[in-house]
Coordinates of C-alpha atoms in Angstrom, one line a residue:
Chain A
X373 CA -30.5 -116.0 15.2
X374 CA -29.7 -112.2 14.9
X375 CA -27.2 -111.7 12.2
X376 CA -25.7 -108.5 10.7
X377 CA -23.3 -108.0 7.9
X378 CA -21.6 -104.5 7.7
X379 CA -24.9 -102.9 9.0
X380 CA -24.3 -99.0 8.7
X381 CA -26.8 -96.4 9.6
X382 CA -25.7 -92.8 8.7
X383 CA -27.5 -89.8 10.2
X384 CA -25.6 -87.1 8.8
X385 CA -22.3 -85.5 9.6
X386 CA -23.4 -84.5 13.2
X387 CA -25.0 -87.5 14.6
X388 CA -23.4 -90.8 15.2
X389 CA -24.9 -93.8 13.7
X390 CA -23.3 -97.3 13.4
X391 CA -20.8 -98.3 10.8
X392 CA -20.1 -101.5 9.6
X393 CA -21.4 -103.7 12.4
X394 CA -21.1 -107.4 11.7
X395 CA -22.1 -109.9 14.4
X396 CA -23.7 -113.2 14.6
X397 CA -25.7 -114.1 17.7
X398 CA -26.5 -117.8 18.3
X399 CA -29.6 -119.5 19.4
X400 CA -30.0 -119.6 23.2
X401 CA -27.0 -117.1 23.7
X402 CA -27.3 -114.0 25.9
X403 CA -25.3 -111.4 24.0
X404 CA -24.2 -108.2 25.8
X405 CA -23.7 -105.3 23.9
X406 CA -22.1 -102.5 25.7
X407 CA -20.7 -99.0 25.1
X408 CA -21.3 -95.7 26.7
X409 CA -24.2 -93.5 26.0
X410 CA -24.2 -92.5 22.2
X411 CA -21.8 -95.3 21.0
X412 CA -25.0 -96.5 18.8
X413 CA -26.5 -99.3 21.0
X414 CA -29.9 -98.0 20.5
X415 CA -29.5 -97.3 16.8
X416 CA -28.5 -100.8 16.3
X417 CA -31.4 -102.2 18.0
X418 CA -33.7 -99.8 16.4
X419 CA -32.6 -100.9 13.2
X420 CA -33.0 -104.5 14.0
X421 CA -36.8 -103.7 14.6
X422 CA -36.8 -101.5 11.5
X423 CA -38.1 -98.2 13.2
X424 CA -35.3 -97.0 11.2
X425 CA -33.7 -98.0 8.0
X426 CA -30.1 -99.1 7.5
X427 CA -28.1 -96.7 5.1
X428 CA -26.2 -99.9 3.8
X429 CA -25.5 -103.6 5.0
X430 CA -28.0 -106.2 5.8
X431 CA -29.2 -108.0 8.7
X432 CA -31.1 -111.0 9.5
X433 CA -33.1 -112.0 12.4
X434 CA -34.1 -115.7 12.5
X435 CA -33.1 -115.9 9.0
X436 CA -35.6 -113.3 8.1
X437 CA -35.0 -109.9 6.3
X438 CA -35.2 -107.0 8.9
X439 CA -37.1 -104.7 6.4
X440 CA -39.1 -107.2 4.3
X441 CA -40.0 -109.6 7.2
X442 CA -40.5 -107.1 9.9
X443 CA -43.8 -108.1 11.1
X444 CA -43.0 -111.5 11.3
X445 CA -39.7 -110.9 13.1
X446 CA -41.8 -108.6 15.8
X447 CA -44.0 -111.7 16.0
X448 CA -41.1 -113.4 17.7
X449 CA -39.4 -110.3 19.5
X450 CA -40.0 -109.2 22.9
X451 CA -38.6 -105.7 23.1
X452 CA -37.8 -103.5 26.3
X453 CA -36.8 -100.0 25.4
X454 CA -34.4 -97.9 27.2
X455 CA -37.1 -95.3 27.9
X456 CA -40.5 -96.6 28.4
X457 CA -43.2 -94.3 26.7
X458 CA -46.7 -95.9 26.9
X459 CA -50.2 -94.6 26.6
X460 CA -50.5 -92.5 30.0
X461 CA -54.2 -92.4 30.1
X462 CA -54.4 -96.5 30.1
X463 CA -54.6 -98.6 33.2
X464 CA -51.6 -101.0 33.4
X465 CA -53.8 -104.1 33.2
X466 CA -55.9 -102.8 30.2
X467 CA -52.7 -101.9 28.5
X468 CA -51.2 -105.2 29.3
X469 CA -54.2 -107.1 27.7
X470 CA -54.4 -104.7 24.7
X471 CA -50.9 -105.7 24.1
X472 CA -51.3 -109.1 24.1
X473 CA -54.2 -109.0 21.7
X474 CA -51.9 -108.5 19.0
X475 CA -50.7 -112.1 19.5
X476 CA -53.0 -115.4 19.1
X477 CA -52.7 -117.0 22.4
X478 CA -54.2 -116.2 25.7
X479 CA -51.5 -114.9 27.9
X480 CA -53.8 -113.6 30.8
X481 CA -52.2 -116.2 33.4
X482 CA -48.8 -115.5 32.5
X483 CA -49.4 -111.9 32.7
X484 CA -50.4 -111.9 36.2
X485 CA -47.9 -114.2 37.4
X486 CA -45.0 -111.8 35.8
X487 CA -46.7 -108.8 37.4
X488 CA -46.4 -110.6 40.6
X489 CA -43.0 -111.5 40.4
X490 CA -42.1 -107.9 39.6
X491 CA -44.2 -106.7 42.2
X492 CA -46.1 -104.6 39.5
X493 CA -49.4 -102.9 40.5
X494 CA -51.8 -103.7 37.7
X495 CA -54.4 -101.3 38.7
X496 CA -52.8 -98.0 38.5
X497 CA -52.5 -95.6 35.3
X498 CA -49.5 -95.5 33.2
X499 CA -49.1 -92.0 33.5
X500 CA -48.8 -92.1 37.3
X501 CA -45.9 -94.7 37.2
X502 CA -42.2 -94.1 38.1
X503 CA -39.8 -94.9 35.4
X504 CA -38.8 -98.0 37.1
X505 CA -42.5 -99.2 37.2
X506 CA -42.9 -98.2 33.7
X507 CA -39.6 -100.5 33.2
X508 CA -41.7 -103.3 34.7
X509 CA -44.5 -102.9 32.5
X510 CA -42.4 -103.3 29.4
X511 CA -40.6 -106.4 30.9
X512 CA -43.9 -107.9 31.4
X513 CA -44.9 -107.0 27.9
X514 CA -41.6 -108.5 26.6
X515 CA -41.7 -111.6 28.4
X516 CA -45.2 -112.2 28.5
X517 CA -45.7 -114.2 25.0
X518 CA -42.5 -116.0 25.6
X519 CA -40.9 -115.0 22.2
X520 CA -38.0 -116.5 20.7
X521 CA -35.9 -113.4 20.9
X522 CA -35.6 -110.8 23.3
X523 CA -34.2 -107.2 22.7
X524 CA -33.3 -105.4 25.8
X525 CA -32.1 -101.9 25.7
X526 CA -30.9 -100.7 29.1
X527 CA -33.3 -102.8 30.9
X528 CA -32.3 -102.4 34.4
X529 CA -32.2 -98.7 34.1
X530 CA -34.6 -97.4 37.1
X531 CA -35.2 -100.9 38.5
X532 CA -34.2 -101.2 42.3
X533 CA -31.7 -103.9 43.3
X534 CA -34.4 -106.2 44.5
X535 CA -36.4 -106.3 41.3
X536 CA -33.2 -106.1 39.4
X537 CA -32.2 -109.6 40.7
X538 CA -35.9 -110.9 40.1
X539 CA -35.4 -109.8 36.7
X540 CA -32.0 -111.6 36.2
X541 CA -33.7 -114.7 37.6
X542 CA -36.5 -114.4 34.9
X543 CA -33.8 -113.8 32.3
X544 CA -32.3 -117.2 33.2
X545 CA -35.5 -119.2 33.0
X546 CA -36.0 -117.5 29.5
X547 CA -32.4 -118.8 28.6
X548 CA -33.3 -122.3 30.0
X549 CA -36.4 -122.1 27.9
X550 CA -34.1 -121.5 24.8
X551 CA -34.5 -117.9 24.0
X552 CA -31.9 -115.9 22.4
X553 CA -31.4 -112.5 24.3
X554 CA -29.7 -109.3 23.0
X555 CA -28.8 -107.3 26.1
X556 CA -27.6 -103.9 25.5
X557 CA -26.3 -102.0 28.4
X558 CA -23.9 -99.7 29.8
X559 CA -23.8 -101.2 33.1
X560 CA -21.0 -103.6 33.1
X561 CA -22.3 -105.6 36.0
X562 CA -25.3 -106.4 34.6
X563 CA -23.6 -107.5 31.6
X564 CA -21.2 -109.6 33.5
X565 CA -23.8 -111.2 35.6
X566 CA -25.7 -112.8 32.8
X567 CA -24.0 -112.5 29.6
X568 CA -22.1 -115.2 27.6
X569 CA -20.7 -113.2 25.4
X570 CA -20.3 -109.2 24.9
X571 CA -19.7 -106.9 22.1
X572 CA -18.1 -103.6 22.8
X573 CA -19.4 -100.7 20.4
X574 CA -17.4 -97.7 20.1
X575 CA -18.5 -94.6 18.2
X576 CA -20.7 -96.7 16.0
X577 CA -18.2 -99.5 15.4
X578 CA -18.4 -102.9 17.1
X579 CA -14.6 -103.1 18.2
X580 CA -14.6 -106.3 20.2
X581 CA -16.7 -109.4 20.6
X582 CA -15.4 -111.3 23.5
X583 CA -16.5 -114.3 26.0
X584 CA -17.2 -112.9 29.1
X585 CA -14.6 -114.7 30.9
X586 CA -11.9 -113.2 28.9
X587 CA -13.1 -109.7 29.3
X588 CA -13.1 -110.3 32.9
X589 CA -9.5 -111.6 33.1
X590 CA -8.4 -108.2 31.5
X591 CA -10.0 -106.4 34.2
X592 CA -7.9 -104.5 36.2
X593 CA -8.0 -103.1 39.8
X594 CA -7.3 -99.6 40.9
X595 CA -4.8 -99.3 43.7
X596 CA -4.1 -96.4 45.9
X597 CA -1.3 -97.1 48.5
X598 CA 0.0 -94.5 51.2
X599 CA 3.4 -95.1 52.1
X600 CA 6.8 -93.3 52.6
X601 CA 9.3 -96.2 51.6
X602 CA 7.5 -97.3 48.5
X603 CA 9.5 -97.8 45.3
X604 CA 7.5 -100.2 43.0
X605 CA 8.2 -99.5 39.3
X606 CA 5.9 -99.8 36.3
X607 CA 5.6 -103.1 34.7
X608 CA 3.4 -105.4 32.8
X609 CA 1.0 -105.8 35.7
X610 CA 1.5 -102.1 37.0
X611 CA 0.0 -99.5 35.0
X612 CA -0.1 -95.8 35.1
X613 CA 1.8 -95.3 38.3
X614 CA 1.4 -92.0 39.6
X615 CA 2.2 -90.1 42.7
X616 CA -0.1 -87.7 44.3
X617 CA 0.6 -86.1 47.4
X618 CA 1.7 -88.8 49.6
X619 CA 0.2 -91.6 48.0
X620 CA 0.7 -93.8 45.1
X621 CA -1.9 -94.7 42.4
X622 CA -1.9 -97.2 39.8
X623 CA -4.0 -99.8 37.9
X624 CA -3.0 -103.4 38.5
X625 CA -3.6 -106.2 36.1
X626 CA -2.9 -109.5 37.2
X627 CA -3.2 -111.8 40.3
X628 CA -3.9 -109.5 43.2
X629 CA -2.4 -112.2 45.4
X630 CA 0.9 -111.4 43.9
X631 CA 0.6 -108.0 44.6
X632 CA -0.1 -108.3 48.1
X633 CA 2.9 -110.5 48.5
X634 CA 5.3 -107.8 46.4
X635 CA 4.3 -104.7 48.8
X636 CA 4.2 -106.9 52.1
X637 CA 7.6 -105.5 52.9
X638 CA 6.5 -101.7 52.8
X639 CA 5.6 -99.8 55.6
X640 CA 2.0 -99.0 54.5
X641 CA -0.1 -96.3 56.1
X642 CA -3.3 -97.0 54.1
X643 CA -4.4 -99.1 51.1
X644 CA -7.4 -99.0 48.8
X645 CA -8.3 -101.5 46.1
X646 CA -11.2 -100.4 44.1
X647 CA -13.0 -101.7 41.1
X648 CA -12.3 -99.7 38.1
X649 CA -15.1 -97.6 37.1
X650 CA -16.9 -98.6 33.7
X651 CA -15.3 -95.8 32.0
X652 CA -11.7 -97.2 33.0
X653 CA -12.7 -100.3 31.6
X654 CA -14.0 -99.0 28.5
X655 CA -11.0 -96.6 28.3
X656 CA -9.1 -99.9 28.5
X657 CA -10.6 -101.3 25.4
X658 CA -10.8 -97.9 23.6
X659 CA -7.1 -97.1 24.2
X660 CA -6.2 -100.5 23.0
X661 CA -8.3 -100.1 20.0
X662 CA -6.7 -96.7 19.3
X663 CA -3.2 -97.8 19.7
X664 CA -4.0 -100.6 16.9
Chain B
X224 CA -55.7 -105.2 14.6
X225 CA -59.5 -104.7 15.3
X226 CA -58.4 -104.1 18.7
X227 CA -55.9 -101.2 17.7
X228 CA -58.9 -99.7 15.8
X229 CA -61.2 -99.7 18.8
X230 CA -58.6 -98.2 21.2
X231 CA -57.8 -95.8 18.5
X232 CA -61.3 -94.9 18.0
X233 CA -61.8 -94.4 21.9
X234 CA -59.1 -92.1 22.2
X235 CA -60.6 -89.7 19.8
X236 CA -64.0 -90.0 21.0
X237 CA -64.1 -87.2 23.4
X238 CA -62.7 -84.6 20.9
X239 CA -65.2 -86.1 18.1
X240 CA -68.2 -85.4 20.7
X241 CA -67.0 -82.0 21.5
X242 CA -66.5 -80.8 17.8
X243 CA -69.7 -82.7 17.0
X244 CA -71.6 -80.7 19.8
X245 CA -70.2 -77.3 18.7
X246 CA -70.7 -77.8 15.1
X247 CA -74.4 -79.1 15.5
X248 CA -75.1 -76.6 18.0
X249 CA -74.0 -73.6 15.9
X250 CA -76.1 -74.9 13.1
X251 CA -79.1 -75.3 15.1
X252 CA -78.3 -71.7 16.8
X253 CA -78.1 -70.1 13.2
X254 CA -81.4 -71.9 12.1
X255 CA -83.1 -71.1 15.3
X256 CA -82.8 -67.4 14.3
X257 CA -84.1 -67.8 11.0
X258 CA -88.0 -67.5 11.8
X259 CA -87.3 -64.0 13.8
X260 CA -85.4 -62.8 10.8
X261 CA -87.6 -64.1 8.1
X262 CA -90.3 -61.1 8.7
X263 CA -88.0 -58.7 8.4
X264 CA -86.1 -59.7 5.4
X265 CA -87.3 -56.7 3.2
X266 CA -85.5 -54.2 5.8
X267 CA -82.4 -56.6 5.9
X268 CA -82.1 -56.5 2.3
X269 CA -82.5 -52.6 2.1
X270 CA -79.6 -52.4 4.4
X271 CA -77.5 -55.0 2.5
X272 CA -77.8 -52.8 -0.5
X273 CA -75.9 -50.1 1.1
X274 CA -72.9 -52.5 1.4
X275 CA -70.4 -52.7 -1.6
X276 CA -71.0 -55.4 -4.0
X277 CA -67.7 -56.8 -3.4
X278 CA -68.4 -57.4 0.2
X279 CA -71.8 -59.1 -0.7
X280 CA -70.0 -61.2 -3.1
X281 CA -67.9 -62.6 -0.4
X282 CA -70.5 -63.9 1.6
X283 CA -72.4 -65.4 -1.2
X284 CA -74.9 -62.6 -1.4
X285 CA -73.7 -61.0 -4.5
X286 CA -75.7 -61.5 -8.1
X287 CA -76.8 -64.8 -8.6
X288 CA -75.9 -65.7 -4.9
X289 CA -78.0 -67.0 -1.9
X290 CA -81.4 -65.9 -1.1
X291 CA -81.6 -65.1 2.6
X292 CA -85.2 -65.2 2.8
X293 CA -85.4 -69.1 2.2
X294 CA -84.3 -71.3 5.0
X295 CA -81.5 -72.8 2.7
X296 CA -80.3 -69.2 1.6
X297 CA -80.1 -68.1 5.2
X298 CA -78.2 -71.3 6.4
X299 CA -75.9 -71.4 3.3
X300 CA -75.2 -67.7 4.5
X301 CA -75.5 -68.0 8.5
X302 CA -74.7 -71.5 9.2
X303 CA -72.5 -73.3 6.6
X304 CA -69.8 -71.1 6.9
X305 CA -69.2 -72.1 10.5
X306 CA -69.6 -75.7 9.2
X307 CA -66.8 -75.6 6.8
X308 CA -64.4 -73.4 8.8
X309 CA -64.7 -75.4 12.3
X310 CA -65.2 -78.9 10.4
X311 CA -62.1 -77.9 8.5
X312 CA -60.1 -77.1 11.5
X313 CA -61.3 -80.5 13.1
X314 CA -60.5 -82.5 10.3
X315 CA -57.0 -80.6 9.9
X316 CA -56.2 -81.4 13.8
X317 CA -57.4 -85.0 13.6
X318 CA -55.3 -85.5 10.5
X319 CA -52.3 -83.9 11.7
X320 CA -52.2 -85.5 15.3
X321 CA -53.5 -88.8 14.6
X322 CA -50.1 -90.1 13.7
X323 CA -47.8 -87.3 15.2
X324 CA -49.2 -87.9 18.1
X325 CA -47.7 -91.4 18.6
X326 CA -44.4 -90.0 17.6
X327 CA -44.6 -87.0 19.9
X328 CA -45.2 -89.0 22.9
X329 CA -42.9 -91.8 21.6
X330 CA -45.7 -94.4 22.0
X331 CA -45.1 -95.3 18.3
X332 CA -42.2 -97.6 19.5
X333 CA -44.6 -99.5 21.3
X334 CA -46.8 -100.1 18.0
X335 CA -43.8 -100.6 16.1
X336 CA -42.6 -103.5 18.5
X337 CA -46.0 -105.1 18.0
X338 CA -46.7 -107.6 14.9
X339 CA -48.2 -104.8 13.0
X340 CA -47.0 -103.3 9.8
X341 CA -46.6 -99.7 9.2
X342 CA -49.3 -99.8 6.5
X343 CA -51.8 -101.6 9.0
X344 CA -51.0 -98.7 11.2
X345 CA -51.7 -96.1 8.5
X346 CA -55.0 -98.1 7.4
X347 CA -56.4 -98.1 11.0
X348 CA -55.5 -94.5 11.8
X349 CA -57.1 -93.3 8.5
X350 CA -60.1 -95.3 9.0
X351 CA -60.5 -93.9 12.4
X352 CA -60.4 -90.4 10.9
X353 CA -62.9 -91.1 8.1
X354 CA -65.0 -93.0 10.6
X355 CA -65.2 -89.9 13.0
X356 CA -65.7 -87.3 10.3
X357 CA -68.5 -89.5 8.9
X358 CA -70.1 -89.7 12.1
X359 CA -69.8 -86.0 12.8
X360 CA -71.8 -85.3 9.2
X361 CA -74.2 -88.1 9.6
X362 CA -75.1 -86.3 13.0
X363 CA -75.1 -82.9 11.4
X364 CA -77.2 -84.3 8.6
X365 CA -80.0 -85.7 11.4
X366 CA -79.9 -82.3 12.8
X367 CA -80.3 -80.4 9.7
X368 CA -83.2 -82.8 8.7
X369 CA -85.0 -82.1 11.9
X370 CA -84.2 -78.3 11.8
X371 CA -85.4 -77.9 8.1
X372 CA -88.4 -80.0 8.7
X373 CA -89.4 -77.9 11.9
X374 CA -89.0 -74.6 9.8
X375 CA -91.3 -76.5 7.5
X376 CA -89.2 -76.3 4.2
X377 CA -87.2 -79.3 4.2
X378 CA -85.6 -80.4 0.7
X379 CA -83.7 -83.6 0.9
X380 CA -80.9 -83.1 -1.8
X381 CA -80.0 -79.5 -0.6
X382 CA -79.7 -80.8 3.0
X383 CA -77.6 -84.0 1.7
X384 CA -75.3 -81.8 -0.1
X385 CA -74.9 -79.3 2.8
X386 CA -73.4 -82.3 4.7
X387 CA -71.6 -84.1 1.8
X388 CA -69.8 -80.8 1.0
X389 CA -68.2 -80.2 4.5
X390 CA -67.5 -83.8 4.6
X391 CA -65.6 -83.5 1.4
X392 CA -63.7 -80.4 2.4
X393 CA -62.6 -82.3 5.7
X394 CA -61.6 -85.4 4.0
X395 CA -59.2 -83.0 1.7
X396 CA -57.9 -81.3 5.1
X397 CA -57.6 -84.5 6.9
X398 CA -55.6 -86.0 4.2
X399 CA -53.3 -83.1 3.5
X400 CA -52.8 -83.0 7.2
X401 CA -52.0 -86.6 7.5
X402 CA -49.3 -86.3 4.6
X403 CA -47.6 -83.4 6.2
X404 CA -47.6 -85.0 9.5
X405 CA -45.2 -87.6 8.0
X406 CA -42.6 -85.1 7.3
X407 CA -43.1 -82.6 10.1
X408 CA -43.3 -84.9 13.3
X409 CA -43.8 -82.6 16.1
X410 CA -47.6 -82.7 16.5
X411 CA -47.9 -79.1 17.8
X412 CA -45.9 -77.9 14.4
X413 CA -48.2 -80.0 12.0
X414 CA -51.2 -78.6 13.8
X415 CA -50.1 -75.0 13.3
X416 CA -49.3 -76.0 9.7
X417 CA -52.6 -77.6 9.0
X418 CA -54.7 -75.2 10.6
X419 CA -52.9 -72.3 8.9
X420 CA -53.7 -74.3 5.6
X421 CA -57.4 -74.4 6.7
X422 CA -57.5 -70.7 7.4
X423 CA -55.3 -69.4 4.8
X424 CA -57.4 -71.5 2.0
X425 CA -60.2 -69.8 3.5
X426 CA -58.7 -66.5 2.9
X427 CA -57.6 -67.5 -0.5
X428 CA -61.4 -68.1 -1.2
X429 CA -62.1 -64.5 -0.6
X430 CA -59.5 -63.4 -2.6
X431 CA -60.5 -65.6 -5.6
X432 CA -63.9 -64.3 -5.1
X433 CA -63.1 -60.7 -4.9
X434 CA -60.5 -60.2 -7.5
X435 CA -61.6 -60.9 -11.1
X436 CA -58.2 -61.4 -12.5
X437 CA -57.2 -63.8 -9.6
X438 CA -60.3 -65.8 -10.4
X439 CA -58.3 -68.9 -11.3
X440 CA -57.3 -69.3 -7.6
X441 CA -60.5 -70.8 -7.0
X442 CA -59.2 -74.0 -8.1
X443 CA -56.6 -73.9 -5.5
X444 CA -58.9 -73.6 -2.2
X445 CA -61.3 -76.5 -1.3
X446 CA -63.8 -74.1 0.1
X447 CA -64.8 -73.0 -3.5
X448 CA -65.2 -76.8 -4.3
X449 CA -68.1 -77.0 -1.9
X450 CA -69.2 -73.4 -2.2
X451 CA -72.8 -72.8 -0.5
X452 CA -74.1 -71.0 -3.5
X453 CA -73.7 -74.0 -5.8
X454 CA -74.9 -76.4 -3.4
X455 CA -78.2 -74.4 -2.5
X456 CA -78.9 -72.6 -6.0
X457 CA -78.0 -75.5 -8.2
X458 CA -78.2 -78.5 -5.7
X459 CA -75.0 -79.6 -7.0
X460 CA -71.2 -79.8 -6.0
X461 CA -69.4 -79.1 -9.8
X462 CA -68.2 -82.1 -11.2
X463 CA -64.7 -80.7 -11.9
X464 CA -64.4 -79.7 -8.2
X465 CA -65.3 -83.1 -7.2
X466 CA -62.6 -84.6 -9.3
X467 CA -60.1 -82.1 -8.2
X468 CA -61.1 -83.2 -4.5
X469 CA -60.7 -87.0 -5.1
X470 CA -57.2 -86.3 -6.7
X471 CA -56.0 -84.4 -3.8
X472 CA -57.2 -87.1 -1.5
X473 CA -55.5 -89.8 -3.5
X474 CA -52.4 -87.8 -4.1
X475 CA -52.1 -87.1 -0.2
X476 CA -52.8 -90.7 0.3
X477 CA -50.1 -92.0 -1.8
X478 CA -47.7 -89.9 -0.7
X479 CA -48.5 -90.4 3.0
X480 CA -48.2 -94.3 2.4
X481 CA -44.9 -93.9 0.2
X482 CA -43.1 -92.0 2.7
X483 CA -44.4 -93.5 5.7
X484 CA -43.1 -96.9 4.7
X485 CA -39.6 -95.5 4.0
X486 CA -39.4 -93.4 6.9
X487 CA -37.1 -93.5 10.0
X488 CA -39.0 -93.2 13.1
X489 CA -36.8 -91.7 15.6
X490 CA -39.1 -91.0 18.4

């Protein structure tokens, strides 16, 4: 449904674009697009929607050329931007109705249904909305006319956890309906929750495309053990072992149960097992990439 | 598409009303002073003789210039100046903000994610600009018809040209400003550039009138194209100026179209 070939956007020396991004997103798939801020996620999205023109390479959405057939593509794409900017003086309901008038069908009923799900107050002025509420407007806007493709750029940014889960339920319904979803985010837990595959983008390059399960297997835990008689050595599972004051810090990759059995015999004063931060997971991939 | 134009028009309506009120108000004010001045024109002319001829030239009162004792001469001298300057400013502001405001507010992303082409956006916005300027000048025309009729000396062609002239001038400024706004996207900046153009070209007109060997400059300032002297005394806008005006508008339009369709919109 979304196919890019060596898609490149060069902004000049000082700004990062995207370089040779090649990917193939299948129909009905939820594709996560992850990378830290500034890696080129939004550039990629904007190129697909022809807000900006690629420097080289090509891309097709539903087999249509992103430049030549952009209007036809947009007719079939629902888009939620990272930062939502709509006409401040308009009332939410008027704005949503205005927006649906670009399409041929009548979406009034679905519009109200979605707004109800997301607890969006339709009677307020857009300018008075918080960023989370503006995001809701964007989500309603994208989902209301049931497009074939949904492109999300940081869709959960600003949404509270309750609404986030409503949003994910809505996404699942969209997937069941057969929509293809491009989900750009730097929030790994979001991507993990919903996506079938993920692409990791680093400094403008798509460095890896993997199934979400494989990514999860590679996920490590951060361990801190406070102990006097501890003498574990680094091995294939225990990485980056460091002693800071009286505690040992390391990253553990593998079956956590095996680790617990291994350290059973030590006298442990304190232990903490934490999820690595997103940065650490990125670092894991990023470093691996650097070594190659 | 039609809805898009409707919304756009609605958005510009309050400023249209405001600018129309200012321009028509000033025209009425100036014309309402005519009867009072009419009786004392001989004294006024005696006073004007004391001014240096160059200065009179600037105000269109030099040799072959306006006759202030007639209503049209009076209006060409007192009212028209405001209409072209203020109307030009309005056109400059309208042309420079209609597109760039969307980029400034980043609402352009909304439009560009809808099934509407950049050409449709351009066409819709331009249509709103032209319509607004047309409405402004239609109201001005009606105002002038009534005012001149009340003064008791209504000439249809003169009145029409006194409106067509500013309309042409406004179209020039609006199309130039729109073209500039493709390259300078911060709407405040574009506005300063186009207001600079509106005022700068006005002074260029003065310089061209004043300085004989810089007379060729008159081709570079649209104020000269719609000069009150030519409209009131000859009841005409010179053909060559009309052609230049149309060329400027078409070239600006082409530049706008060409570059807007190739431009990265990085709101």
